[in-house]
JSON list of C-alpha atoms and ligand atoms in Angstrom, two decimals:
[
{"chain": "A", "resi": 9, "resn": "UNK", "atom": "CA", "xyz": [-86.83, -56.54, -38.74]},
{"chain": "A", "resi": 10, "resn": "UNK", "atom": "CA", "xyz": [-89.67, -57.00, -36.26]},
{"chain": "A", "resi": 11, "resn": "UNK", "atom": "CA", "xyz": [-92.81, -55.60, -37.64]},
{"chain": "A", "resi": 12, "resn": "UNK", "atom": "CA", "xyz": [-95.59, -53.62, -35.19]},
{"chain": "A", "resi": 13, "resn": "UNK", "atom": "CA", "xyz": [-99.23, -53.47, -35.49]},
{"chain": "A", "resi": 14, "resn": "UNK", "atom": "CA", "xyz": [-101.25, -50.38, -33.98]},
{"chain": "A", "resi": 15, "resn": "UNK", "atom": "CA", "xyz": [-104.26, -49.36, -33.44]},
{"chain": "A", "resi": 16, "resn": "UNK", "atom": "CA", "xyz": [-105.88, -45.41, -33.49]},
{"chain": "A", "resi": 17, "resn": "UNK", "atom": "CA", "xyz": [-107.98, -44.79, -30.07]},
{"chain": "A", "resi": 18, "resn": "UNK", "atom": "CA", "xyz": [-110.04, -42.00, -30.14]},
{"chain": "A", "resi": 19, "resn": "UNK", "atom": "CA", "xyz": [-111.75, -41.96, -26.90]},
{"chain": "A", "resi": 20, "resn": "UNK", "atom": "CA", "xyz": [-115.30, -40.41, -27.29]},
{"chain": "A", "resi": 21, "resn": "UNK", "atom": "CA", "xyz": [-118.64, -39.98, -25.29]},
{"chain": "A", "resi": 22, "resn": "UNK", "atom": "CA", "xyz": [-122.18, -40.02, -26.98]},
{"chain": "A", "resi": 23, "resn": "UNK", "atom": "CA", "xyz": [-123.83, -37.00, -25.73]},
{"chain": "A", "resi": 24, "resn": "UNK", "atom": "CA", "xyz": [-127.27, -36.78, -27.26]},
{"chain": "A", "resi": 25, "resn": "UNK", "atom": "CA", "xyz": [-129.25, -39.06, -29.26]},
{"chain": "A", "resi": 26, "resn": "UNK", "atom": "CA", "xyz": [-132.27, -38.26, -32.09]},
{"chain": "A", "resi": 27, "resn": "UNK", "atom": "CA", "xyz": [-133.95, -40.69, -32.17]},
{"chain": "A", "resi": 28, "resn": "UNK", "atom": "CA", "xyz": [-136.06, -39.90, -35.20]},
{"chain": "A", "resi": 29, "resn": "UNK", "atom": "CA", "xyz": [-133.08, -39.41, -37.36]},
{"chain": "A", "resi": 30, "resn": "UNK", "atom": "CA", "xyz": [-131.38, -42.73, -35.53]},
{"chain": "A", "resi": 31, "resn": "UNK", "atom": "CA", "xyz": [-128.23, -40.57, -34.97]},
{"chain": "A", "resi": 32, "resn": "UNK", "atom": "CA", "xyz": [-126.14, -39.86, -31.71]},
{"chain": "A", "resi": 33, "resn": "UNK", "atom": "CA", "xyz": [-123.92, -36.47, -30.81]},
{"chain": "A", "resi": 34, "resn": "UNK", "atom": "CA", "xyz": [-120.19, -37.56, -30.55]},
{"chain": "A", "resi": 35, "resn": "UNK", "atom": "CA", "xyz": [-118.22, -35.58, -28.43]},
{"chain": "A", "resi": 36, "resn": "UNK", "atom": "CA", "xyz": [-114.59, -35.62, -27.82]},
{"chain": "A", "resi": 37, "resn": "UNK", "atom": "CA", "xyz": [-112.93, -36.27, -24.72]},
{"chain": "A", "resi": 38, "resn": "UNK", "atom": "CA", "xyz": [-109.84, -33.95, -25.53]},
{"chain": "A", "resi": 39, "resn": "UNK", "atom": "CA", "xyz": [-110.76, -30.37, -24.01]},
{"chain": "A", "resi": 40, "resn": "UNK", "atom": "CA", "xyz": [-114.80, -30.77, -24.30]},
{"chain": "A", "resi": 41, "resn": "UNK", "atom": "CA", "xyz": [-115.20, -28.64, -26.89]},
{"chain": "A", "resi": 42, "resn": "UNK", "atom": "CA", "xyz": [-118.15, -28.81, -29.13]},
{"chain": "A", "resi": 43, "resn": "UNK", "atom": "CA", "xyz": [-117.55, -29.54, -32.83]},
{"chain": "A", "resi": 44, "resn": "UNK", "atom": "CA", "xyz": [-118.19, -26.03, -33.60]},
{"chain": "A", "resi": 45, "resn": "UNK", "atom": "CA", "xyz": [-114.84, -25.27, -31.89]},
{"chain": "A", "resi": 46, "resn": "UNK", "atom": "CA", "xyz": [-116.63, -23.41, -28.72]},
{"chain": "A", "resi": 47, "resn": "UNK", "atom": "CA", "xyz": [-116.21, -24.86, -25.16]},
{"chain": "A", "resi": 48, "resn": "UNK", "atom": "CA", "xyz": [-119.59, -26.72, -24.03]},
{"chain": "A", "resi": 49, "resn": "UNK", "atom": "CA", "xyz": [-122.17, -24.52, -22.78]},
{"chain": "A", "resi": 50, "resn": "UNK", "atom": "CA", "xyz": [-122.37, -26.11, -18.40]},
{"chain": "A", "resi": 51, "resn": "UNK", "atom": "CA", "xyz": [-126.03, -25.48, -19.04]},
{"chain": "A", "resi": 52, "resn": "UNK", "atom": "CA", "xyz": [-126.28, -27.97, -22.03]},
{"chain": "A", "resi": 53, "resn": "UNK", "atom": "CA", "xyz": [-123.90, -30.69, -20.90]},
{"chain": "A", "resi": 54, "resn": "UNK", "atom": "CA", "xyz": [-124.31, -29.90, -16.76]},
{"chain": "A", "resi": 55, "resn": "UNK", "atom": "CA", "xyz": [-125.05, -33.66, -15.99]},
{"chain": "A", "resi": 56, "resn": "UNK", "atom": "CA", "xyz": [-122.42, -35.11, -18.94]},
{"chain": "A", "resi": 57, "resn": "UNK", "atom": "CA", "xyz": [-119.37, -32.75, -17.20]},
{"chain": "A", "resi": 58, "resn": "UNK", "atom": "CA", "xyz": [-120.65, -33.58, -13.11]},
{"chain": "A", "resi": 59, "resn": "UNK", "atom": "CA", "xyz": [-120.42, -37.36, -14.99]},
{"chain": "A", "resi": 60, "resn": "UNK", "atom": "CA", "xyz": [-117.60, -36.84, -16.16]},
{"chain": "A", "resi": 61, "resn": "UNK", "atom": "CA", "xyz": [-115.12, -38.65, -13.92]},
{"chain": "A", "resi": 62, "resn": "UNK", "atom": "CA", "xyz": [-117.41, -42.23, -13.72]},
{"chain": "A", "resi": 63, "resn": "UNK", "atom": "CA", "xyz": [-117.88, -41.62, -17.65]},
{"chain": "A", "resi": 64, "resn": "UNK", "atom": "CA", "xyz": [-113.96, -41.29, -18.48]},
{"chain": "A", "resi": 65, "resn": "UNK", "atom": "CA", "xyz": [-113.40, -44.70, -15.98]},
{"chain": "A", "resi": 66, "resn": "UNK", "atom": "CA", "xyz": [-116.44, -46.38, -18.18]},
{"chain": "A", "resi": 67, "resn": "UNK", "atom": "CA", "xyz": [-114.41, -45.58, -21.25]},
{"chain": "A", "resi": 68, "resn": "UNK", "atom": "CA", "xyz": [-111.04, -46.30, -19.99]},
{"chain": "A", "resi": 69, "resn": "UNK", "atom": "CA", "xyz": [-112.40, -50.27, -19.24]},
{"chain": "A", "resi": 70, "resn": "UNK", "atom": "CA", "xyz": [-114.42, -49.79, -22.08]},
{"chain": "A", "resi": 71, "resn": "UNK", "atom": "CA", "xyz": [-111.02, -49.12, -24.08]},
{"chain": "A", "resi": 72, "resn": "UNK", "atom": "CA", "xyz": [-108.31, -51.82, -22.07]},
{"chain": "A", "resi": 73, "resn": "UNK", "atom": "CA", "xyz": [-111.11, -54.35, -23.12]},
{"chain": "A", "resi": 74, "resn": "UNK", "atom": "CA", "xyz": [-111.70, -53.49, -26.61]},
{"chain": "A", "resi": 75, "resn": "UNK", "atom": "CA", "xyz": [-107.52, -52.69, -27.24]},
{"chain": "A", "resi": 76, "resn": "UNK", "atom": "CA", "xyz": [-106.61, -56.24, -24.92]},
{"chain": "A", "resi": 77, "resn": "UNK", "atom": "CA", "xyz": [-109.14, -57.99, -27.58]},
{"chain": "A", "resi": 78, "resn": "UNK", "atom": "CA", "xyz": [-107.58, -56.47, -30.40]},
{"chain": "A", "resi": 79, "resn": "UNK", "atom": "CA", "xyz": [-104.20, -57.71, -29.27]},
{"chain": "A", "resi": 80, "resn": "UNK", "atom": "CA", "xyz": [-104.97, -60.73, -28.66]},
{"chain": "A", "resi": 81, "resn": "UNK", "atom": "CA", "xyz": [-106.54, -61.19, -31.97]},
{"chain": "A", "resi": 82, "resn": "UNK", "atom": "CA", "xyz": [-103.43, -59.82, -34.15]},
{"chain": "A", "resi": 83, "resn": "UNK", "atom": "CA", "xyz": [-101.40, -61.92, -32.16]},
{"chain": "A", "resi": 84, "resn": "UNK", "atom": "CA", "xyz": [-103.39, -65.01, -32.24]},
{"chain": "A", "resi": 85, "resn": "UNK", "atom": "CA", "xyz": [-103.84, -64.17, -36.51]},
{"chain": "A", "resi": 86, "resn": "UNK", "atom": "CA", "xyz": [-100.49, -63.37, -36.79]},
{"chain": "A", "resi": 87, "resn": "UNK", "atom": "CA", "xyz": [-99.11, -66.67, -34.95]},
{"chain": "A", "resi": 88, "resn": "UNK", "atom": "CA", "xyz": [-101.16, -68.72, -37.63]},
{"chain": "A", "resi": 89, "resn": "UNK", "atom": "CA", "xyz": [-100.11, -66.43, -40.68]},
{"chain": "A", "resi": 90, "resn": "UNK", "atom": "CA", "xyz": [-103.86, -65.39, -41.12]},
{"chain": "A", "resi": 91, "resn": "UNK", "atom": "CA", "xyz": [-105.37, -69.12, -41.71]},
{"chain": "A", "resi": 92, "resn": "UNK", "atom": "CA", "xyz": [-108.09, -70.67, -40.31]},
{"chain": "A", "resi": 93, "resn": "UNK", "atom": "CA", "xyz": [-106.48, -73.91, -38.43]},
{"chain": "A", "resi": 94, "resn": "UNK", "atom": "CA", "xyz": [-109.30, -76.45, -39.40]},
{"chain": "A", "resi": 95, "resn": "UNK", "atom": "CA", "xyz": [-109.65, -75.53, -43.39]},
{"chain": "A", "resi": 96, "resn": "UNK", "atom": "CA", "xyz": [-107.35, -72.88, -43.89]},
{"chain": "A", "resi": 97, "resn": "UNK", "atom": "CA", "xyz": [-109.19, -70.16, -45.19]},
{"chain": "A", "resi": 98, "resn": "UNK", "atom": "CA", "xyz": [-107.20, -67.01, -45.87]},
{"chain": "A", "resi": 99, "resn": "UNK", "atom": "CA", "xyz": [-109.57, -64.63, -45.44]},
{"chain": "A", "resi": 100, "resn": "UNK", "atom": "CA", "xyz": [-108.87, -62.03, -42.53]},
{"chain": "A", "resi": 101, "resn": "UNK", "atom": "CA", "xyz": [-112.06, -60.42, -42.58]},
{"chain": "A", "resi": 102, "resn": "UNK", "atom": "CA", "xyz": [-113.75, -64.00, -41.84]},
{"chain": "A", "resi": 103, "resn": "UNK", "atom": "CA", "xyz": [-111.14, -65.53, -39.68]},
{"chain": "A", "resi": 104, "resn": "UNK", "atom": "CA", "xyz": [-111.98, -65.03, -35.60]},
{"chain": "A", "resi": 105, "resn": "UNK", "atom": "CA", "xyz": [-109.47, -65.15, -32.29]},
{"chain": "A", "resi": 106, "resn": "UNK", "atom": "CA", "xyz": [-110.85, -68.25, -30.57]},
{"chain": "A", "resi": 107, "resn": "UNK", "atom": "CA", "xyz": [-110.45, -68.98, -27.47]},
{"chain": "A", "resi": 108, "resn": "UNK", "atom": "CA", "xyz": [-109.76, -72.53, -26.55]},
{"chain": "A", "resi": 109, "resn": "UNK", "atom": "CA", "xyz": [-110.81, -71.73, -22.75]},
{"chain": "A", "resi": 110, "resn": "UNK", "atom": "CA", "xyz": [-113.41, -68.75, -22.76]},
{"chain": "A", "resi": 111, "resn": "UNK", "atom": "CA", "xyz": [-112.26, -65.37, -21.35]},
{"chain": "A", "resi": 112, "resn": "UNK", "atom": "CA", "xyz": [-115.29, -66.02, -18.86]},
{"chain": "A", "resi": 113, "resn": "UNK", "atom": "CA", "xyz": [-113.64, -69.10, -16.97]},
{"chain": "A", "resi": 114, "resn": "UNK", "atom": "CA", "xyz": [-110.12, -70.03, -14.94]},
{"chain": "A", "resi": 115, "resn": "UNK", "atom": "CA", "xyz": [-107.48, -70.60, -17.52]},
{"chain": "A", "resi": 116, "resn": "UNK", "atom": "CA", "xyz": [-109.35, -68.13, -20.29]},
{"chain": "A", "resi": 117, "resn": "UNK", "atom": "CA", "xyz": [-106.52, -65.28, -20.38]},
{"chain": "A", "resi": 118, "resn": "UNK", "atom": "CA", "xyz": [-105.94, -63.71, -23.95]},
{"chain": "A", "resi": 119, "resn": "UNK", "atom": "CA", "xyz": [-102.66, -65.49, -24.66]},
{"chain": "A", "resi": 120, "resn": "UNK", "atom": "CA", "xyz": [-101.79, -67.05, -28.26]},
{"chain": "A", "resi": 121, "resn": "UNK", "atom": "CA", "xyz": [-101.40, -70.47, -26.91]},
{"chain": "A", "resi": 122, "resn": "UNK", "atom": "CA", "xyz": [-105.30, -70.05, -25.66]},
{"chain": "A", "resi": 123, "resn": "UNK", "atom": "CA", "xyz": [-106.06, -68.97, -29.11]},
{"chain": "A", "resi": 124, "resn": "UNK", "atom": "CA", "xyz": [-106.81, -70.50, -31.90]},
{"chain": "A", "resi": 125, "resn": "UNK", "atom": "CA", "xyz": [-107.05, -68.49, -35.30]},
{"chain": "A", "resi": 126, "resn": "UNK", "atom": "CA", "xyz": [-110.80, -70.27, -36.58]},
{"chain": "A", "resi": 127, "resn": "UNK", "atom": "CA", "xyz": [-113.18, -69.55, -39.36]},
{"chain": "A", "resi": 128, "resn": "UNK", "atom": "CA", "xyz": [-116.43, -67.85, -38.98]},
{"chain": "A", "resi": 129, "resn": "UNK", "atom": "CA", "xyz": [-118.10, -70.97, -39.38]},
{"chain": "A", "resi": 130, "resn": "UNK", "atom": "CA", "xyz": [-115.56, -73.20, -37.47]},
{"chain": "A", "resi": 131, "resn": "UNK", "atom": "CA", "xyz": [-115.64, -70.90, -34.35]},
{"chain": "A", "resi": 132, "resn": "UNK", "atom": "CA", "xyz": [-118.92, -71.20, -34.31]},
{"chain": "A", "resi": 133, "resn": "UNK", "atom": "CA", "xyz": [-119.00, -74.85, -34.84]},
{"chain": "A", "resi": 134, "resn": "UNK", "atom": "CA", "xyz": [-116.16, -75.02, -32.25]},
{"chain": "A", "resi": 135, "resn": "UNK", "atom": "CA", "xyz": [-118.21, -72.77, -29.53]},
{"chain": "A", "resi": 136, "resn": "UNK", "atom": "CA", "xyz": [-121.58, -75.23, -30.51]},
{"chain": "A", "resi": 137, "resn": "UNK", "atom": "CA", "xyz": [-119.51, -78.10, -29.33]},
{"chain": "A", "resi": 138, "resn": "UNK", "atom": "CA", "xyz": [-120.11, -79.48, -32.89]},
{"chain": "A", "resi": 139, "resn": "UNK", "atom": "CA", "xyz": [-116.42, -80.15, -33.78]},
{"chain": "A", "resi": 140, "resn": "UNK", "atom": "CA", "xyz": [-113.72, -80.91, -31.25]},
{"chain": "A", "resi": 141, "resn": "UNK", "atom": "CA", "xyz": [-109.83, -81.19, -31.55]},
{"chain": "A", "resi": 142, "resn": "UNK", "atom": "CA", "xyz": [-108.25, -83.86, -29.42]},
{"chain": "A", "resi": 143, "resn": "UNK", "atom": "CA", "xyz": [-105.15, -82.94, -27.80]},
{"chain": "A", "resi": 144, "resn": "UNK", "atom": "CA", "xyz": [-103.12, -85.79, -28.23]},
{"chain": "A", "resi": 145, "resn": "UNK", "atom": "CA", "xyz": [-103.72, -86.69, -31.99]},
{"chain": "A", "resi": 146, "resn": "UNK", "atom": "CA", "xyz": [-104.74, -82.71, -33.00]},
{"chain": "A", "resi": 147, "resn": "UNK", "atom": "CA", "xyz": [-107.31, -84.34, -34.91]},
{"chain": "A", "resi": 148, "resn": "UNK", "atom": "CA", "xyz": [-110.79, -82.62, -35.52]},
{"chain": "A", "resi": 149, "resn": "UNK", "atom": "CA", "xyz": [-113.79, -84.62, -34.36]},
{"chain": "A", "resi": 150, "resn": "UNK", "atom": "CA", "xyz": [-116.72, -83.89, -35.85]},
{"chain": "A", "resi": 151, "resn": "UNK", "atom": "CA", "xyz": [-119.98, -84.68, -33.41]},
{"chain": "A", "resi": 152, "resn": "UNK", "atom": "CA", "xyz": [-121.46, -88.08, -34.08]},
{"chain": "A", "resi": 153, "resn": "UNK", "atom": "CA", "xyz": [-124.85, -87.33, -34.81]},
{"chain": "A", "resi": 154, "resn": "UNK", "atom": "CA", "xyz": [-124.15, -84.44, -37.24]},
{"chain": "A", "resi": 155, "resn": "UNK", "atom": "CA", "xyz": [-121.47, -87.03, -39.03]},
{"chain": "A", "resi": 156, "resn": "UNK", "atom": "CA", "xyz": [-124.50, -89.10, -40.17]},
{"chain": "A", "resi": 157, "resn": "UNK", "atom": "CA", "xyz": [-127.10, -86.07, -41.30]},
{"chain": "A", "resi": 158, "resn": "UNK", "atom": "CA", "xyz": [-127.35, -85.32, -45.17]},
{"chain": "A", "resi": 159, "resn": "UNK", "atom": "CA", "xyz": [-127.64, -82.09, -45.79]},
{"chain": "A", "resi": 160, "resn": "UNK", "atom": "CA", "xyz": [-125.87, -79.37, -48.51]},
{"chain": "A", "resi": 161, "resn": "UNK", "atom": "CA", "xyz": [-122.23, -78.13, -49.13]},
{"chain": "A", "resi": 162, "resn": "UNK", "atom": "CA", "xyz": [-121.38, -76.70, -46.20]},
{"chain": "A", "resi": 163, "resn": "UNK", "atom": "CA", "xyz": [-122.36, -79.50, -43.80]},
{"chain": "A", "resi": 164, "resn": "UNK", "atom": "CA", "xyz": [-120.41, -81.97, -46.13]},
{"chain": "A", "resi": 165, "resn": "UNK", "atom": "CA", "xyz": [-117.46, -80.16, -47.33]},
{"chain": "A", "resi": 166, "resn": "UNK", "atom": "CA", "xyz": [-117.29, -77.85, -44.58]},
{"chain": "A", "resi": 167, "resn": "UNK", "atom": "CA", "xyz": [-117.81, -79.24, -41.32]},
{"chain": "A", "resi": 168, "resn": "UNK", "atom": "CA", "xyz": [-117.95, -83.64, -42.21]},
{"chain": "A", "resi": 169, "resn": "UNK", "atom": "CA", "xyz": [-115.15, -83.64, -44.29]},
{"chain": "A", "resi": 170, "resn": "UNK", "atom": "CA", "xyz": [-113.01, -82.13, -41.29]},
{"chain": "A", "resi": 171, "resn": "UNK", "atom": "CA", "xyz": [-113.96, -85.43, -39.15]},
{"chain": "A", "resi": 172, "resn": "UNK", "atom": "CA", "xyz": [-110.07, -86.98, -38.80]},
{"chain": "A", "resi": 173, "resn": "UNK", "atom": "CA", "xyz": [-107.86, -84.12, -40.75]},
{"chain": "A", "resi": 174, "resn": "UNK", "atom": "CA", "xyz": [-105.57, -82.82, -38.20]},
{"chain": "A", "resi": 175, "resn": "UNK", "atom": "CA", "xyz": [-105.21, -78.77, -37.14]},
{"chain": "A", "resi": 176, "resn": "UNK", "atom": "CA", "xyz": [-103.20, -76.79, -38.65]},
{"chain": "A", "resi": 177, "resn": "UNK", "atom": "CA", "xyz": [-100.25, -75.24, -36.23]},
{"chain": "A", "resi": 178, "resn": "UNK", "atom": "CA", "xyz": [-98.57, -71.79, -35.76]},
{"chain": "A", "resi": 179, "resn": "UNK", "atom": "CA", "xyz": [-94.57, -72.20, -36.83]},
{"chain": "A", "resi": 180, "resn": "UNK", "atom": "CA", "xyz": [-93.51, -71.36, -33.15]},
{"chain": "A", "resi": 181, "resn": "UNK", "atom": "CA", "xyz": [-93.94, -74.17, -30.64]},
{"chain": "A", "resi": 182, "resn": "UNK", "atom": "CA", "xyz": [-94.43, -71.37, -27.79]},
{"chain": "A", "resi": 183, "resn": "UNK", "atom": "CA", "xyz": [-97.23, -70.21, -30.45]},
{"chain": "A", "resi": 184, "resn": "UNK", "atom": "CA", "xyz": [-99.04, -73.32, -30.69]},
{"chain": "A", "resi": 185, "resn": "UNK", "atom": "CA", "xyz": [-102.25, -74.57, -28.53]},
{"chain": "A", "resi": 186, "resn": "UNK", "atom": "CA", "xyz": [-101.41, -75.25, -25.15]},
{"chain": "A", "resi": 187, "resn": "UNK", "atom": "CA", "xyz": [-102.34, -78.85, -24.80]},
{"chain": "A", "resi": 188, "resn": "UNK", "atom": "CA", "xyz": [-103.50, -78.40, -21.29]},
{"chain": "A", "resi": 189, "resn": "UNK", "atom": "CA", "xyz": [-106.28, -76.46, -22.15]},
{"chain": "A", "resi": 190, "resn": "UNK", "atom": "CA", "xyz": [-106.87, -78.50, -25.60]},
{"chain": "A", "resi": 191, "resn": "UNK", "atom": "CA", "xyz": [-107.48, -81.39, -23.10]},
{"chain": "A", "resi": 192, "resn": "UNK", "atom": "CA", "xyz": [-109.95, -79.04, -20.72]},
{"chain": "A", "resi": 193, "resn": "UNK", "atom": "CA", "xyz": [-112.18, -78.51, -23.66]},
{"chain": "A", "resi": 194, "resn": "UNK", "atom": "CA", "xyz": [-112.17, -81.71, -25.57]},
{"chain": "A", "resi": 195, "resn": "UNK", "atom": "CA", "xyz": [-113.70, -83.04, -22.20]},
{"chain": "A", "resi": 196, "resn": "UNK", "atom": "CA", "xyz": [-116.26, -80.10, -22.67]},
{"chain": "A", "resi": 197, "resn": "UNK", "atom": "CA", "xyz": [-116.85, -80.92, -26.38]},
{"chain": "A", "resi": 198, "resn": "UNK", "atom": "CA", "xyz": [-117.15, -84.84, -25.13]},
{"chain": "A", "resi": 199, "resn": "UNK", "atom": "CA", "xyz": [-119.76, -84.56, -22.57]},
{"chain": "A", "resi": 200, "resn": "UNK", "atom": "CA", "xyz": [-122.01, -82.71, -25.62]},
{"chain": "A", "resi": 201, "resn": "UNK", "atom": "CA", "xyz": [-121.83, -85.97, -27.98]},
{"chain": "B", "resi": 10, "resn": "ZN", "atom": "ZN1", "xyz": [-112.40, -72.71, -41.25]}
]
């Protein structure tokens, strides 16, 4: 049986802000009717209604991006059972869709063999350029200079002790990093060390 995930969209516009209470006015899309179930006075919302059209195309991008995110991410998590590649940490919550190319370059779309399911700490290690994974070996390569600091736990267990252990990979070959783009960012991660 193949198994779905979904995800509720409620799309909503924030109407008014107090600022001394730091709270916002919600208002739902559906039928613009005020929460107190009467339709919103033209006088009160005038420039939110004449708005309206440019306001429901900001939220519909606003949406695609957010839900095409979310996709990606439940796709890229589910591909590597919920693990973070490099140490394996089972956490959801603290695991992150990384993107071997970013979203902002050629090459960056959201598909799970750009992804890689990382860590908090690894995709941000990853992103600093700190650790690298070479394409041909999938080994991790921890920067040179931060192999020889000394500092705490996380530095040595977390990030040294990565140095030369080899990534972790989604059961599907179509799943797993494309090594084309593995090689496009190693060179990245090379030219920082
Ligand atoms: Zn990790």
């Amino acid at each position: 049986m193949v198994s779905n995930a979904y995800l509720p969209v409620w799309r909503v516009f924030v109407v008014g802000e107090d600022s001394a209470s730091s709270s916002f006015l919600i208002q739902p899309e559906v039928g613009m009717v005020s929460l107190d179930g009467n339709s919103i006075a033209a006088s009160m919302f005038g420039e939110v209604i004449a708005n309206q059209g440019a306001r429901r195309a900001y939220g519909t991008t606003k949406v695609k991006t957010r839900l095409h995110q979310q996709g990606f991410r439940e796709r890229v998590m589910r591909a590597n059972r919920e693990h973070c590649a490099m140490c394996r940490l089972r956490h959801k919550k603290l695991l992150d869709a990384a993107h071997i190319i970013p979203d902002s370059e050629p090459g960056g779309e959201a598909v799970v063999d750009n992804g890689l399911s990382l860590c908090k700490i690894h995709h941000a290690t990853f992103d600093a350029r700190v650790i690298g994974i070479d394409p041909d070996s999938l080994q991790i390569m921890v920067r040179r200079d931060v192999l020889q600091e000394v500092d705490g736990p996380m530095l040595r267990h977390g990030i040294q002790a990565m140095d030369g252990t080899k990534i972790w990979l989604p059961q599907r070959r179509k799943d797993r990093p494309d090594p084309e783009r593995l090689a496009k960012r190693f060179e990245h991660f090379l030219r920082a060390g």
